[in-house]
Amino acid sequence: MNDVLANADLDAALEEARAAFTARNPASLARFTDAAAVMPGGNTRSVLFHAPFPLAVARGEGCLLWDLDGHRYIDFLGEYTAGLFGHSHPAIGAAIRGALAGGINLGGHTVVEARFARAVCGRFGLERVRFTNSGTEANLMALATARARTGRGKVVAFAGGYHGGLLTFAGGGSPINAPFDVALAPYNDSAGARAVIETHRADLAAIIVEPMLGGGGCIPGTPEFLASLRQGASEAGALLIFDEVMTSRLAPGGLQSTLGIRPDLTTLGKYVGGGMSFGAFGGRAEVMDVFDPRRADALPHAGTFNNNVLTMAAGLAALTEVYTPEAAAALNARGEALRARLNRIASGTVLQFTGLGSMMTAHFRAGPIRSPADAATGNAGLKELFFFDLLAAGLWFARRGMINLSLPIDDAACDALADAVAEFTALRGRLLAAD
Ligand code: PMP
């Protein structure tokens, strides 16, 4: 189809979809207007905003959500991977109620925190771990640890990578990034990355990388690329940090276990705290023991809520009773099958789903997507239309196209998503034709 005609059709379809969304959601709009009087843009978490206004969620149960206007959605967002257990898992609820019964804000060590630490270490191949309150904080601590250990200042990160609100490397970085001295390298480009590492070799403290870009578009790192970073870090005497805040869910031992690559430090977050606020960084004892307060030269690691009783109890139950290695294998197999099915439905169009296991992202671009630069050339208008069309069909997922499975997602939920994608490709076929 002629490009000019296609763009006019897309603009008209988008205008219609936005108007229908606004008309359908008056209570969410009123909430948004009200909140904007006291919160910048009615928002306290930037990713949740989208034009013309975001929906407000009234409640959740299992893998279902209801918005303020009473519409029901199947939750394929899974709280950007933190909501792996769904909204009302009985074992997590019991653990939290048990912790509440024992009192909160105890201001001391508990037995549960070391049990949880043992479970986390055992699962992800760490000798020592420290808890934080978020993935952002875990990454800040991991980078600070690498700088202190090496006595060097430089950090290599990857263009399009995301390691937290203060460690954002899309679009060249953010003005509010933490003031680490960062050199950006290209993702999935071993030669390009090794050249950047070589340039900064003498002052290189750390290389930080997600083994699959999560927020950056569910783009898996190739084993060859990640292995070359391992080698580059070792040769430079720098620490390799795997940010597995999202990807640790992709295999029982985290994505690193399937790659057979052992980073010096691993950071965790999201679901590992059972859905409570959580972050962690850990690795070899010899690296982490700089935080041992018995040492005269110990480094400080503070945080009022690092061992808060709700996270410790929920995380312990989550990892040992709920997201067992078997459950992890099953959830990721379900995700693999779903992604393959969606790609079959979308074949012959510009729509494709990248990812691994229980995480995927919809892209509107034909051809391989190996980097954020590839993903950035996708059709943004089609992505927006996809979002509104699927919302109208009762599917909740990220405006940026991210879809994450949670444990209560069953065959019927997968069928509903597959049907909605099939309907979208049928209805919008003219706009989706691959050249
Ligand atoms: N690293 C990665 C890979 C993430 O996806 C995120 C959160 N989306 C973070 C770090 C930051 O975690 P938090 O939001 O808990 O600070």
XYZ file of C-alpha atoms and ligand atoms in Angstrom:
451
model
C 0.000 0.000 0.000
C 1.085 3.564 -0.689
C 2.902 4.919 2.411
C 1.004 8.209 2.515
C -2.330 6.411 2.449
C -1.171 3.950 5.118
C -0.068 6.773 7.415
C -3.370 8.602 6.982
C -5.227 5.359 7.795
C -3.056 4.802 10.856
C -3.565 8.357 12.098
C -7.318 8.025 11.699
C -7.346 4.624 13.447
C -5.299 6.023 16.314
C -7.505 9.042 16.736
C -10.536 6.789 16.880
C -8.864 4.402 19.352
C -7.809 7.227 21.695
C -11.295 8.759 21.598
C -12.895 5.384 22.354
C -10.456 4.848 25.224
C -11.323 8.259 26.701
C -15.056 7.699 26.361
C -14.813 4.245 27.976
C -12.840 5.348 31.023
C -14.383 8.418 32.697
C -13.514 7.320 36.257
C -9.843 6.763 35.332
C -9.792 10.182 33.695
C -11.284 11.810 36.799
C -8.702 10.072 39.001
C -5.947 11.274 36.723
C -7.162 14.886 36.740
C -7.498 14.840 40.494
C -4.050 13.290 41.061
C -2.374 15.807 38.751
C -3.152 18.534 41.287
C -0.760 16.980 43.811
C 1.555 14.702 41.802
C 3.488 15.812 38.707
C 1.395 14.497 35.823
C -0.718 12.592 38.358
C 2.132 10.112 38.584
C 4.719 8.755 40.987
C 6.219 6.144 38.641
C 7.003 7.445 35.164
C 6.615 4.160 33.273
C 2.923 3.984 34.153
C 2.023 7.143 32.273
C 0.785 7.115 28.695
C -1.289 9.532 26.666
C -4.040 10.540 26.867
C -4.128 9.274 30.495
C -3.430 5.933 32.165
C -6.088 3.642 33.589
C -6.414 3.403 37.348
C -6.580 -0.112 38.771
C -9.198 -0.740 41.432
C -8.227 -4.283 42.403
C -6.640 -7.540 41.320
C -7.222 -11.233 41.871
C -5.251 -14.140 40.411
C -4.301 -12.939 36.932
C -7.245 -10.544 36.673
C -7.497 -6.791 37.214
C -10.450 -4.428 37.369
C -10.134 -0.756 36.552
C -12.013 2.104 38.201
C -14.692 1.997 35.508
C -15.353 -1.670 36.240
C -13.703 -3.205 33.163
C -11.995 -6.525 33.668
C -8.571 -7.327 32.206
C -6.331 -10.362 32.037
C -3.071 -9.139 33.501
C -0.317 -9.821 30.986
C 1.856 -7.069 32.449
C 2.674 -8.980 35.630
C 3.913 -5.741 37.227
C 6.850 -5.543 34.812
C 7.993 -9.000 36.044
C 7.594 -8.319 39.791
C 4.060 -9.709 39.823
C 5.052 -13.253 38.967
C 2.758 -14.731 41.637
C -0.416 -12.981 40.551
C -2.438 -10.812 42.908
C -3.580 -13.197 45.587
C -1.323 -16.200 45.943
C -2.365 -18.009 49.145
C 1.194 -18.934 50.250
C 2.400 -15.356 49.861
C -0.661 -14.006 51.637
C -0.099 -16.443 54.498
C 3.579 -15.482 54.786
C 2.721 -11.787 54.931
C -0.049 -12.297 57.461
C 2.337 -14.391 59.561
C 4.955 -11.647 59.473
C 2.369 -9.019 60.413
C 1.285 -11.104 63.378
C 4.853 -11.046 64.675
C 5.090 -7.278 64.547
C 6.666 -4.933 62.033
C 9.625 -2.515 62.245
C 11.477 -4.690 64.739
C 14.786 -2.852 64.371
C 16.837 -6.010 64.730
C 17.918 -9.162 62.931
C 15.397 -11.934 62.463
C 15.855 -15.623 61.774
C 13.889 -15.328 58.542
C 16.334 -12.989 56.788
C 19.179 -15.525 56.836
C 16.825 -18.286 55.709
C 15.796 -16.110 52.795
C 19.440 -15.240 52.064
C 20.301 -18.951 52.021
C 17.457 -19.620 49.598
C 18.557 -16.766 47.307
C 22.223 -17.830 47.384
C 21.380 -21.467 46.751
C 19.118 -20.649 43.880
C 21.274 -18.151 42.016
C 24.752 -19.518 42.719
C 25.834 -16.726 45.086
C 28.133 -17.216 48.061
C 26.996 -14.044 49.824
C 24.073 -11.699 49.319
C 22.932 -8.350 50.671
C 19.364 -7.072 50.470
C 18.183 -3.644 49.357
C 14.763 -2.136 48.728
C 14.817 -1.949 44.951
C 16.664 -3.122 41.893
C 17.941 0.406 41.374
C 19.547 0.398 44.785
C 21.017 -3.062 44.186
C 22.707 -1.843 41.009
C 23.957 1.343 42.668
C 25.478 -0.795 45.413
C 27.004 -3.273 42.951
C 28.663 -0.473 40.978
C 29.891 1.205 44.162
C 31.282 -2.143 45.340
C 33.172 -2.596 42.069
C 34.632 0.896 42.281
C 35.733 0.409 45.869
C 37.227 -3.000 45.180
C 39.161 -2.036 42.057
C 40.064 1.509 43.095
C 38.996 2.526 39.594
C 36.275 4.843 38.346
C 34.983 3.814 34.941
C 31.850 1.798 34.222
C 30.920 0.254 30.877
C 27.160 -0.037 30.315
C 25.122 -0.653 27.161
C 23.172 1.749 25.007
C 19.485 1.036 25.573
C 20.122 -0.792 28.850
C 18.098 -0.096 31.975
C 19.378 -0.646 35.501
C 17.024 1.635 37.417
C 15.694 5.160 37.568
C 19.188 6.574 38.121
C 20.898 4.173 35.722
C 18.989 4.598 32.477
C 20.912 4.223 29.242
C 18.249 4.560 26.569
C 18.747 7.530 24.282
C 22.329 8.066 25.474
C 21.467 8.299 29.187
C 19.355 10.450 31.439
C 20.198 13.856 32.974
C 19.263 12.487 36.382
C 21.518 9.422 36.181
C 23.770 8.784 39.165
C 27.105 10.469 38.462
C 29.108 7.337 37.680
C 31.659 7.785 34.923
C 29.942 5.648 32.284
C 31.080 4.719 28.778
C 28.312 3.251 26.609
C 28.960 0.255 24.388
C 26.715 -1.353 21.745
C 24.582 -4.322 22.871
C 25.104 -7.640 21.100
C 28.162 -6.295 19.313
C 31.173 -8.139 20.732
C 33.780 -6.291 18.696
C 32.225 -2.885 19.437
C 31.958 -3.655 23.148
C 35.503 -5.006 23.353
C 36.796 -1.813 21.707
C 35.092 0.320 24.398
C 36.445 -1.965 27.134
C 39.931 -1.707 25.646
C 39.769 2.104 25.532
C 38.965 2.269 29.261
C 40.857 -0.817 30.353
C 43.238 0.852 32.805
C 40.483 2.612 34.761
C 37.688 0.082 34.298
C 35.869 -0.863 37.514
C 32.847 -2.705 36.123
C 30.869 -3.832 33.127
C 27.153 -3.911 33.862
C 24.796 -5.734 31.529
C 21.399 -7.399 31.398
C 21.805 -10.872 29.869
C 18.551 -10.077 28.071
C 17.471 -6.456 27.737
C 14.140 -6.321 29.556
C 12.705 -2.810 29.421
C 14.862 -2.282 26.332
C 12.598 -4.639 24.366
C 13.161 -8.256 25.511
C 16.255 -8.605 23.335
C 18.343 -11.626 24.394
C 22.102 -11.178 24.561
C 23.814 -13.774 22.407
C 25.931 -16.301 24.330
C 28.939 -15.216 22.287
C 28.444 -11.517 23.176
C 27.990 -12.215 26.885
C 30.986 -14.569 26.942
C 33.109 -11.879 25.323
C 32.125 -9.481 28.128
C 33.163 -12.081 30.686
C 36.515 -12.362 29.015
C 36.892 -8.602 28.588
C 36.155 -7.932 32.258
C 38.592 -10.606 33.427
C 41.364 -9.349 31.177
C 40.839 -5.763 32.338
C 40.703 -6.751 36.019
C 37.178 -5.306 36.217
C 34.051 -6.844 37.730
C 31.328 -8.217 35.488
C 27.885 -7.381 36.887
C 24.884 -9.244 35.522
C 21.706 -7.313 36.195
C 19.247 -10.169 36.583
C 16.565 -8.002 38.160
C 14.184 -9.168 35.447
C 15.944 -12.154 33.891
C 16.496 -14.243 37.015
C 12.957 -15.564 36.505
C 13.858 -17.092 33.145
C 15.483 -20.237 34.536
C 15.669 -21.849 37.977
C 19.200 -20.459 38.470
C 18.680 -17.224 36.551
C 19.579 -16.630 32.922
C 23.283 -16.910 33.782
C 22.795 -20.577 34.643
C 21.582 -21.392 31.144
C 24.441 -19.426 29.603
C 27.053 -21.031 31.828
C 28.627 -17.624 32.466
C 29.482 -16.636 36.012
C 29.503 -12.884 36.653
C 31.423 -11.404 39.602
C 28.290 -9.787 40.964
C 24.626 -10.462 40.285
C 21.797 -8.077 41.033
C 18.243 -9.198 41.704
C 14.903 -7.539 42.270
C 11.241 -7.695 41.263
C 9.510 -11.022 42.023
C 12.278 -12.425 44.268
C 10.801 -10.554 47.251
C 7.459 -12.301 46.734
C 5.960 -9.103 45.349
C 7.135 -6.853 48.196
C 9.763 -4.106 47.698
C 13.010 -5.892 46.996
C 16.487 -5.748 45.621
C 19.682 -7.730 46.232
C 23.275 -7.850 45.124
C 25.628 -10.732 45.668
C 28.443 -12.903 44.428
C 31.662 -14.450 45.633
C 32.438 -14.218 49.354
C 35.788 -12.710 48.575
C 34.064 -9.750 46.836
C 31.058 -9.368 49.124
C 32.861 -9.768 52.426
C 34.042 -6.154 52.204
C 30.671 -5.515 53.850
C 31.426 -7.791 56.815
C 31.105 -5.370 59.743
C 33.542 -7.455 61.791
C 36.320 -6.260 59.509
C 38.250 -3.155 60.450
C 38.115 -2.016 56.817
C 34.448 -2.892 56.314
C 32.427 -0.812 53.884
C 29.036 0.371 55.088
C 25.816 -0.816 53.534
C 22.793 0.760 55.162
C 19.051 0.695 54.592
C 16.296 0.900 57.198
C 14.085 -1.517 55.281
C 16.759 -3.911 53.956
C 15.525 -6.719 56.196
C 11.914 -5.611 56.555
C 9.818 -8.480 57.820
C 7.239 -8.426 55.029
C 9.768 -8.816 52.219
C 11.831 -11.396 54.085
C 8.800 -13.580 54.815
C 7.137 -13.158 51.418
C 10.415 -13.732 49.566
C 11.236 -16.881 51.514
C 7.813 -18.372 50.834
C 7.924 -17.286 47.197
C 11.265 -18.852 46.411
C 10.965 -22.037 48.434
C 7.237 -22.873 48.257
C 5.936 -21.205 45.116
C 8.498 -20.401 42.410
C 10.310 -23.678 42.802
C 12.752 -24.749 40.073
C 9.950 -26.905 38.619
C 7.515 -23.984 38.596
C 10.141 -21.785 36.914
C 10.699 -24.368 34.203
C 6.945 -24.748 33.608
C 6.212 -20.996 33.486
C 9.003 -20.362 31.021
C 7.955 -23.290 28.852
C 4.448 -21.810 28.757
C 5.915 -18.467 27.736
C 8.067 -20.002 24.993
C 5.031 -21.773 23.545
C 2.918 -18.616 23.731
C 5.555 -16.459 22.023
C 5.944 -19.014 19.228
C 2.154 -19.122 18.812
C 1.865 -15.325 18.673
C 4.672 -15.145 16.127
C 2.883 -17.730 13.990
C -0.295 -15.642 14.131
C 1.635 -12.493 13.197
C 3.743 -14.057 10.458
C 3.639 -12.120 7.203
C 3.065 -8.841 9.086
C 5.478 -6.338 10.643
C 4.410 -7.513 14.106
C 6.803 -9.813 15.938
C 7.397 -10.857 19.532
C 10.935 -11.104 20.876
C 11.967 -12.483 24.245
C 12.706 -15.589 26.209
C 10.472 -17.782 28.334
C 7.937 -15.832 30.356
C 8.945 -12.375 29.047
C 8.273 -10.926 25.605
C 7.832 -7.639 23.779
C 5.804 -6.796 20.696
C 7.722 -4.940 18.001
C 6.353 -3.502 14.791
C 9.254 -4.082 12.500
C 10.220 -6.881 10.144
C 13.651 -8.509 10.331
C 15.885 -9.507 13.210
C 15.964 -7.344 16.350
C 19.341 -7.677 18.009
C 19.756 -4.260 19.582
C 17.797 -1.306 20.952
C 18.780 0.545 17.776
C 16.961 -2.119 15.724
C 13.942 -1.907 18.027
C 13.872 1.893 17.780
C 13.113 1.712 14.061
C 9.772 0.006 14.761
C 6.496 1.728 13.911
C 5.489 3.668 17.055
C 1.960 4.386 15.823
C 1.193 0.710 15.268
C 2.494 -0.064 18.748
C 0.094 2.483 20.220
C -2.814 1.099 18.203
C -1.980 -2.438 19.338
C -2.055 -1.249 22.938
C -5.478 0.394 22.688
C -6.997 -2.441 20.644
C -5.843 -5.067 23.120
C -6.945 -3.015 26.115
C -10.392 -2.748 24.565
C -10.346 -6.550 24.217
C -9.579 -6.929 27.944
C -5.824 -7.538 27.829
C -3.601 -5.544 30.174
C 0.084 -5.192 29.266
C 2.738 -2.492 28.972
C 2.188 0.472 26.685
C 5.677 -0.200 25.333
C 4.582 -3.668 24.238
C 5.967 -5.740 27.076
C 4.114 -8.907 28.113
C 5.067 -11.001 31.155
C 3.474 -14.209 32.332
C 2.487 -14.761 35.923
C 1.786 -18.109 37.566
C -2.024 -17.855 37.420
C -1.936 -17.309 33.641
C -3.507 -20.509 32.295
C -4.357 -21.943 28.885
C -7.572 -19.934 28.699
C -5.691 -16.696 29.372
C -3.134 -17.560 26.681
C -5.973 -18.373 24.272
C -7.560 -14.987 25.001
C -4.312 -13.184 24.167
C -3.764 -15.262 21.024
C -7.360 -14.567 19.898
C -6.926 -10.829 20.501
C -3.687 -10.764 18.505
C -5.371 -12.728 15.693
C -8.255 -10.260 15.672
C -5.841 -7.338 15.648
C -3.907 -8.731 12.687
C -7.175 -9.399 10.824
C -8.738 -6.013 11.590
C -5.603 -3.964 11.040
C -4.107 -6.158 8.315
C -3.837 -3.365 5.773
C -1.637 -1.365 8.142
C 0.510 -4.310 9.153
C 1.624 -5.616 5.791
C 5.337 -6.398 5.704
C 7.005 -4.838 2.655
N 17.317 -3.436 36.477
C 16.441 -3.879 35.572
C 16.924 -4.776 34.481
C 15.098 -3.498 35.655
O 14.238 -3.926 34.729
C 14.686 -2.684 36.717
C 13.242 -2.258 36.884
N 12.440 -2.260 35.783
C 15.640 -2.240 37.635
C 16.933 -2.654 37.493
C 15.256 -1.338 38.750
O 14.497 -2.000 39.699
P 13.536 -1.157 40.662
O 12.413 -0.655 39.821
O 13.126 -2.149 41.687
O 14.362 -0.045 41.235
